[in-house]
Amino acid sequence: MIRIVLLAGLALSAAPAFAQAETLPRFEALEQQLQTLEQRQADDLGAARDRERARAALPGSGVSEAERGLHDLDYQRQRNALLLQAEQDRQRVQRERDLAAAALPNMRVARSSTAVVTSPEAYLLPPAPPGKYYARVQGRFVLVDGASELVENVLPAQPTDPTADVPAGPRPLPDFSLPGRRVSPNSVLVIRDPGAINLPTAPAGQFYARVEGRIVLVEARTEMPLSVVRPG
């Protein structure tokens, strides 16, 4: 029994150091969930800052200029930390994709693999040279040597290539361009008399609010800013 275990271990350690062709799934639903989570964190952070500013602006709030400055510094620190974490996560994902792309020339694609392209003409590929065949790996067409089953050439990407299996690009960073994000219709930030500051009547289901020194148009149903109207 011990001999069998030792032989199995030797066999594994002596296996060729070539990657096998595997289709890397695109977890688009997970990517979207992560994007939504990051944006919600940015939204909540901006909304908390706006509530603090609105409270400090109330008569008799007792909040000094120094305290306002400290609150703004704390917001900036949390904002920078959120952006740094998001950027580091994207850099990690990009490094993984770069390593996978760099490993393509050392990849083995067996003739029996589902990655083998059986109809090159369907993808506007010329006939493969004798003893070679095409495969589609990690969103790229590759030319494989039939004898060794190793990738010997990665074809340049073409506009006519499929895109469904191409690894998704890095997610966009959280958007802080629309301040405050969620604004309740009952918030003190809401502009009750737009005409007094030369604003037209807001469209039905929308209202104006003054947030972080800007006037934004907000959708009442979602309480989400739609656009920046002008500096406030």
mmCIF file with all atom_site columns, N, CA, C and O in Angstrom, residues 33-67:
data_model
loop_
_atom_site.group_PDB
_atom_site.id
_atom_site.type_symbol
_atom_site.label_atom_id
_atom_site.label_alt_id
_atom_site.label_comp_id
_atom_site.label_asym_id
_atom_site.label_entity_id
_atom_site.label_seq_id
_atom_site.pdbx_PDB_ins_code
_atom_site.Cartn_x
_atom_site.Cartn_y
_atom_site.Cartn_z
_atom_site.occupancy
_atom_site.B_iso_or_equiv
_atom_site.pdbx_formal_charge
_atom_site.auth_seq_id
_atom_site.auth_comp_id
_atom_site.auth_asym_id
_atom_site.auth_atom_id
_atom_site.pdbx_PDB_model_num
ATOM 1   N N  . GLN A 1 33 ? -22.640 42.104 -8.974 1.00 0.00 ? 33 GLN A N  1
ATOM 2   C CA . GLN A 1 33 ? -22.928 42.208 -7.541 1.00 0.00 ? 33 GLN A CA 1
ATOM 3   C C  . GLN A 1 33 ? -21.828 42.980 -6.818 1.00 0.00 ? 33 GLN A C  1
ATOM 4   O O  . GLN A 1 33 ? -22.109 43.825 -5.957 1.00 0.00 ? 33 GLN A O  1
ATOM 5   N N  . LEU A 1 34 ? -20.574 42.697 -7.167 1.00 0.00 ? 34 LEU A N  1
ATOM 6   C CA . LEU A 1 34 ? -19.464 43.415 -6.561 1.00 0.00 ? 34 LEU A CA 1
ATOM 7   C C  . LEU A 1 34 ? -19.505 44.895 -6.924 1.00 0.00 ? 34 LEU A C  1
ATOM 8   O O  . LEU A 1 34 ? -19.248 45.760 -6.089 1.00 0.00 ? 34 LEU A O  1
ATOM 9   N N  . GLN A 1 35 ? -19.836 45.173 -8.179 1.00 0.00 ? 35 GLN A N  1
ATOM 10  C CA . GLN A 1 35 ? -19.938 46.558 -8.619 1.00 0.00 ? 35 GLN A CA 1
ATOM 11  C C  . GLN A 1 35 ? -21.040 47.290 -7.861 1.00 0.00 ? 35 GLN A C  1
ATOM 12  O O  . GLN A 1 35 ? -20.863 48.431 -7.412 1.00 0.00 ? 35 GLN A O  1
ATOM 13  N N  . THR A 1 36 ? -22.189 46.622 -7.696 1.00 0.00 ? 36 THR A N  1
ATOM 14  C CA . THR A 1 36 ? -23.308 47.229 -6.984 1.00 0.00 ? 36 THR A CA 1
ATOM 15  C C  . THR A 1 36 ? -22.958 47.476 -5.523 1.00 0.00 ? 36 THR A C  1
ATOM 16  O O  . THR A 1 36 ? -23.290 48.517 -4.956 1.00 0.00 ? 36 THR A O  1
ATOM 17  N N  . LEU A 1 37 ? -22.261 46.522 -4.907 1.00 0.00 ? 37 LEU A N  1
ATOM 18  C CA . LEU A 1 37 ? -21.863 46.666 -3.510 1.00 0.00 ? 37 LEU A CA 1
ATOM 19  C C  . LEU A 1 37 ? -20.921 47.850 -3.334 1.00 0.00 ? 37 LEU A C  1
ATOM 20  O O  . LEU A 1 37 ? -21.085 48.667 -2.413 1.00 0.00 ? 37 LEU A O  1
ATOM 21  N N  . GLU A 1 38 ? -19.924 47.953 -4.204 1.00 0.00 ? 38 GLU A N  1
ATOM 22  C CA . GLU A 1 38 ? -18.984 49.060 -4.104 1.00 0.00 ? 38 GLU A CA 1
ATOM 23  C C  . GLU A 1 38 ? -19.687 50.400 -4.296 1.00 0.00 ? 38 GLU A C  1
ATOM 24  O O  . GLU A 1 38 ? -19.422 51.363 -3.580 1.00 0.00 ? 38 GLU A O  1
ATOM 25  N N  . GLN A 1 39 ? -20.605 50.454 -5.275 1.00 0.00 ? 39 GLN A N  1
ATOM 26  C CA . GLN A 1 39 ? -21.303 51.711 -5.528 1.00 0.00 ? 39 GLN A CA 1
ATOM 27  C C  . GLN A 1 39 ? -22.208 52.071 -4.357 1.00 0.00 ? 39 GLN A C  1
ATOM 28  O O  . GLN A 1 39 ? -22.335 53.246 -3.985 1.00 0.00 ? 39 GLN A O  1
ATOM 29  N N  . ARG A 1 40 ? -22.842 51.050 -3.746 1.00 0.00 ? 40 ARG A N  1
ATOM 30  C CA . ARG A 1 40 ? -23.695 51.320 -2.587 1.00 0.00 ? 40 ARG A CA 1
ATOM 31  C C  . ARG A 1 40 ? -22.874 51.879 -1.435 1.00 0.00 ? 40 ARG A C  1
ATOM 32  O O  . ARG A 1 40 ? -23.314 52.773 -0.713 1.00 0.00 ? 40 ARG A O  1
ATOM 33  N N  . GLN A 1 41 ? -21.653 51.350 -1.258 1.00 0.00 ? 41 GLN A N  1
ATOM 34  C CA . GLN A 1 41 ? -20.781 51.885 -0.205 1.00 0.00 ? 41 GLN A CA 1
ATOM 35  C C  . GLN A 1 41 ? -20.441 53.345 -0.477 1.00 0.00 ? 41 GLN A C  1
ATOM 36  O O  . GLN A 1 41 ? -20.433 54.172 0.447  1.00 0.00 ? 41 GLN A O  1
ATOM 37  N N  . ALA A 1 42 ? -20.176 53.657 -1.749 1.00 0.00 ? 42 ALA A N  1
ATOM 38  C CA . ALA A 1 42 ? -19.884 55.039 -2.110 1.00 0.00 ? 42 ALA A CA 1
ATOM 39  C C  . ALA A 1 42 ? -21.112 55.919 -1.898 1.00 0.00 ? 42 ALA A C  1
ATOM 40  O O  . ALA A 1 42 ? -21.009 57.047 -1.387 1.00 0.00 ? 42 ALA A O  1
ATOM 41  N N  . ASP A 1 43 ? -22.287 55.401 -2.273 1.00 0.00 ? 43 ASP A N  1
ATOM 42  C CA . ASP A 1 43 ? -23.527 56.162 -2.098 1.00 0.00 ? 43 ASP A CA 1
ATOM 43  C C  . ASP A 1 43 ? -23.806 56.437 -0.625 1.00 0.00 ? 43 ASP A C  1
ATOM 44  O O  . ASP A 1 43 ? -24.149 57.556 -0.237 1.00 0.00 ? 43 ASP A O  1
ATOM 45  N N  . ASP A 1 44 ? -23.666 55.397 0.199  1.00 0.00 ? 44 ASP A N  1
ATOM 46  C CA . ASP A 1 44 ? -23.947 55.549 1.625  1.00 0.00 ? 44 ASP A CA 1
ATOM 47  C C  . ASP A 1 44 ? -22.974 56.532 2.268  1.00 0.00 ? 44 ASP A C  1
ATOM 48  O O  . ASP A 1 44 ? -23.356 57.313 3.150  1.00 0.00 ? 44 ASP A O  1
ATOM 49  N N  . LEU A 1 45 ? -21.738 56.482 1.827  1.00 0.00 ? 45 LEU A N  1
ATOM 50  C CA . LEU A 1 45 ? -20.732 57.394 2.368  1.00 0.00 ? 45 LEU A CA 1
ATOM 51  C C  . LEU A 1 45 ? -21.074 58.838 2.019  1.00 0.00 ? 45 LEU A C  1
ATOM 52  O O  . LEU A 1 45 ? -21.027 59.733 2.872  1.00 0.00 ? 45 LEU A O  1
ATOM 53  N N  . GLY A 1 46 ? -21.441 59.075 0.762  1.00 0.00 ? 46 GLY A N  1
ATOM 54  C CA . GLY A 1 46 ? -21.826 60.424 0.350  1.00 0.00 ? 46 GLY A CA 1
ATOM 55  C C  . GLY A 1 46 ? -23.085 60.900 1.045  1.00 0.00 ? 46 GLY A C  1
ATOM 56  O O  . GLY A 1 46 ? -23.195 62.068 1.430  1.00 0.00 ? 46 GLY A O  1
ATOM 57  N N  . ALA A 1 47 ? -24.064 59.989 1.211  1.00 0.00 ? 47 ALA A N  1
ATOM 58  C CA . ALA A 1 47 ? -25.307 60.367 1.870  1.00 0.00 ? 47 ALA A CA 1
ATOM 59  C C  . ALA A 1 47 ? -25.065 60.718 3.328  1.00 0.00 ? 47 ALA A C  1
ATOM 60  O O  . ALA A 1 47 ? -25.659 61.666 3.868  1.00 0.00 ? 47 ALA A O  1
ATOM 61  N N  . ALA A 1 48 ? -24.187 59.971 4.004  1.00 0.00 ? 48 ALA A N  1
ATOM 62  C CA . ALA A 1 48 ? -23.872 60.273 5.401  1.00 0.00 ? 48 ALA A CA 1
ATOM 63  C C  . ALA A 1 48 ? -23.206 61.640 5.523  1.00 0.00 ? 48 ALA A C  1
ATOM 64  O O  . ALA A 1 48 ? -23.482 62.404 6.457  1.00 0.00 ? 48 ALA A O  1
ATOM 65  N N  . ARG A 1 49 ? -22.357 61.945 4.563  1.00 0.00 ? 49 ARG A N  1
ATOM 66  C CA . ARG A 1 49 ? -21.701 63.250 4.593  1.00 0.00 ? 49 ARG A CA 1
ATOM 67  C C  . ARG A 1 49 ? -22.727 64.366 4.411  1.00 0.00 ? 49 ARG A C  1
ATOM 68  O O  . ARG A 1 49 ? -22.675 65.395 5.099  1.00 0.00 ? 49 ARG A O  1
ATOM 69  N N  . ASP A 1 50 ? -23.673 64.162 3.490  1.00 0.00 ? 50 ASP A N  1
ATOM 70  C CA . ASP A 1 50 ? -24.686 65.186 3.247  1.00 0.00 ? 50 ASP A CA 1
ATOM 71  C C  . ASP A 1 50 ? -25.579 65.388 4.471  1.00 0.00 ? 50 ASP A C  1
ATOM 72  O O  . ASP A 1 50 ? -25.963 66.516 4.798  1.00 0.00 ? 50 ASP A O  1
ATOM 73  N N  . ARG A 1 51 ? -25.918 64.286 5.140  1.00 0.00 ? 51 ARG A N  1
ATOM 74  C CA . ARG A 1 51 ? -26.754 64.421 6.344  1.00 0.00 ? 51 ARG A CA 1
ATOM 75  C C  . ARG A 1 51 ? -26.011 65.199 7.428  1.00 0.00 ? 51 ARG A C  1
ATOM 76  O O  . ARG A 1 51 ? -26.604 66.041 8.122  1.00 0.00 ? 51 ARG A O  1
ATOM 77  N N  . GLU A 1 52 ? -24.719 64.932 7.553  1.00 0.00 ? 52 GLU A N  1
ATOM 78  C CA . GLU A 1 52 ? -23.925 65.636 8.545  1.00 0.00 ? 52 GLU A CA 1
ATOM 79  C C  . GLU A 1 52 ? -23.827 67.119 8.212  1.00 0.00 ? 52 GLU A C  1
ATOM 80  O O  . GLU A 1 52 ? -23.943 67.982 9.095  1.00 0.00 ? 52 GLU A O  1
ATOM 81  N N  . ARG A 1 53 ? -23.658 67.426 6.916  1.00 0.00 ? 53 ARG A N  1
ATOM 82  C CA . ARG A 1 53 ? -23.571 68.827 6.516  1.00 0.00 ? 53 ARG A CA 1
ATOM 83  C C  . ARG A 1 53 ? -24.899 69.538 6.739  1.00 0.00 ? 53 ARG A C  1
ATOM 84  O O  . ARG A 1 53 ? -24.935 70.700 7.167  1.00 0.00 ? 53 ARG A O  1
ATOM 85  N N  . ALA A 1 54 ? -26.009 68.834 6.416  1.00 0.00 ? 54 ALA A N  1
ATOM 86  C CA . ALA A 1 54 ? -27.326 69.444 6.608  1.00 0.00 ? 54 ALA A CA 1
ATOM 87  C C  . ALA A 1 54 ? -27.589 69.695 8.094  1.00 0.00 ? 54 ALA A C  1
ATOM 88  O O  . ALA A 1 54 ? -28.140 70.736 8.474  1.00 0.00 ? 54 ALA A O  1
ATOM 89  N N  . ARG A 1 55 ? -27.189 68.766 8.951  1.00 0.00 ? 55 ARG A N  1
ATOM 90  C CA . ARG A 1 55 ? -27.376 68.938 10.386 1.00 0.00 ? 55 ARG A CA 1
ATOM 91  C C  . ARG A 1 55 ? -26.540 70.107 10.904 1.00 0.00 ? 55 ARG A C  1
ATOM 92  O O  . ARG A 1 55 ? -27.007 70.922 11.718 1.00 0.00 ? 55 ARG A O  1
ATOM 93  N N  . ALA A 1 56 ? -25.304 70.216 10.406 1.00 0.00 ? 56 ALA A N  1
ATOM 94  C CA . ALA A 1 56 ? -24.429 71.293 10.852 1.00 0.00 ? 56 ALA A CA 1
ATOM 95  C C  . ALA A 1 56 ? -24.923 72.661 10.396 1.00 0.00 ? 56 ALA A C  1
ATOM 96  O O  . ALA A 1 56 ? -24.623 73.678 11.025 1.00 0.00 ? 56 ALA A O  1
ATOM 97  N N  . ALA A 1 57 ? -25.687 72.684 9.294  1.00 0.00 ? 57 ALA A N  1
ATOM 98  C CA . ALA A 1 57 ? -26.170 73.961 8.754  1.00 0.00 ? 57 ALA A CA 1
ATOM 99  C C  . ALA A 1 57 ? -27.426 74.456 9.454  1.00 0.00 ? 57 ALA A C  1
ATOM 100 O O  . ALA A 1 57 ? -27.840 75.604 9.254  1.00 0.00 ? 57 ALA A O  1
ATOM 101 N N  . LEU A 1 58 ? -28.047 73.612 10.276 1.00 0.00 ? 58 LEU A N  1
ATOM 102 C CA . LEU A 1 58 ? -29.264 74.030 10.971 1.00 0.00 ? 58 LEU A CA 1
ATOM 103 C C  . LEU A 1 58 ? -28.946 75.101 12.011 1.00 0.00 ? 58 LEU A C  1
ATOM 104 O O  . LEU A 1 58 ? -27.883 75.063 12.652 1.00 0.00 ? 58 LEU A O  1
ATOM 105 N N  . PRO A 1 59 ? -29.861 76.074 12.190 1.00 0.00 ? 59 PRO A N  1
ATOM 106 C CA . PRO A 1 59 ? -29.634 77.104 13.219 1.00 0.00 ? 59 PRO A CA 1
ATOM 107 C C  . PRO A 1 59 ? -29.490 76.467 14.602 1.00 0.00 ? 59 PRO A C  1
ATOM 108 O O  . PRO A 1 59 ? -30.249 75.573 14.977 1.00 0.00 ? 59 PRO A O  1
ATOM 109 N N  . GLY A 1 60 ? -28.516 76.935 15.325 1.00 0.00 ? 60 GLY A N  1
ATOM 110 C CA . GLY A 1 60 ? -28.304 76.430 16.665 1.00 0.00 ? 60 GLY A CA 1
ATOM 111 C C  . GLY A 1 60 ? -27.737 75.032 16.738 1.00 0.00 ? 60 GLY A C  1
ATOM 112 O O  . GLY A 1 60 ? -27.861 74.357 17.768 1.00 0.00 ? 60 GLY A O  1
ATOM 113 N N  . SER A 1 61 ? -27.121 74.564 15.656 1.00 0.00 ? 61 SER A N  1
ATOM 114 C CA . SER A 1 61 ? -26.571 73.208 15.661 1.00 0.00 ? 61 SER A CA 1
ATOM 115 C C  . SER A 1 61 ? -25.385 73.079 16.608 1.00 0.00 ? 61 SER A C  1
ATOM 116 O O  . SER A 1 61 ? -25.087 72.004 17.108 1.00 0.00 ? 61 SER A O  1
ATOM 117 N N  . GLY A 1 62 ? -24.687 74.180 16.832 1.00 0.00 ? 62 GLY A N  1
ATOM 118 C CA . GLY A 1 62 ? -23.541 74.143 17.723 1.00 0.00 ? 62 GLY A CA 1
ATOM 119 C C  . GLY A 1 62 ? -22.299 73.524 17.117 1.00 0.00 ? 62 GLY A C  1
ATOM 120 O O  . GLY A 1 62 ? -21.320 73.264 17.823 1.00 0.00 ? 62 GLY A O  1
ATOM 121 N N  . VAL A 1 63 ? -22.321 73.246 15.801 1.00 0.00 ? 63 VAL A N  1
ATOM 122 C CA . VAL A 1 63 ? -21.171 72.638 15.122 1.00 0.00 ? 63 VAL A CA 1
ATOM 123 C C  . VAL A 1 63 ? -20.233 73.749 14.658 1.00 0.00 ? 63 VAL A C  1
ATOM 124 O O  . VAL A 1 63 ? -20.630 74.631 13.892 1.00 0.00 ? 63 VAL A O  1
ATOM 125 N N  . SER A 1 64 ? -19.004 73.707 15.108 1.00 0.00 ? 64 SER A N  1
ATOM 126 C CA . SER A 1 64 ? -18.035 74.746 14.754 1.00 0.00 ? 64 SER A CA 1
ATOM 127 C C  . SER A 1 64 ? -17.420 74.473 13.389 1.00 0.00 ? 64 SER A C  1
ATOM 128 O O  . SER A 1 64 ? -17.544 73.381 12.837 1.00 0.00 ? 64 SER A O  1
ATOM 129 N N  . GLU A 1 65 ? -16.720 75.481 12.875 1.00 0.00 ? 65 GLU A N  1
ATOM 130 C CA . GLU A 1 65 ? -16.027 75.314 11.602 1.00 0.00 ? 65 GLU A CA 1
ATOM 131 C C  . GLU A 1 65 ? -14.960 74.234 11.702 1.00 0.00 ? 65 GLU A C  1
ATOM 132 O O  . GLU A 1 65 ? -14.737 73.469 10.758 1.00 0.00 ? 65 GLU A O  1
ATOM 133 N N  . ALA A 1 66 ? -14.303 74.162 12.853 1.00 0.00 ? 66 ALA A N  1
ATOM 134 C CA . ALA A 1 66 ? -13.281 73.125 13.034 1.00 0.00 ? 66 ALA A CA 1
ATOM 135 C C  . ALA A 1 66 ? -13.903 71.735 12.972 1.00 0.00 ? 66 ALA A C  1
ATOM 136 O O  . ALA A 1 66 ? -13.336 70.816 12.370 1.00 0.00 ? 66 ALA A O  1
ATOM 137 N N  . GLU A 1 67 ? -15.073 71.574 13.580 1.00 0.00 ? 67 GLU A N  1
ATOM 138 C CA . GLU A 1 67 ? -15.751 70.276 13.551 1.00 0.00 ? 67 GLU A CA 1
ATOM 139 C C  . GLU A 1 67 ? -16.190 69.931 12.138 1.00 0.00 ? 67 GLU A C  1
ATOM 140 O O  . GLU A 1 67 ? -16.094 68.772 11.710 1.00 0.00 ? 67 GLU A O  1
#
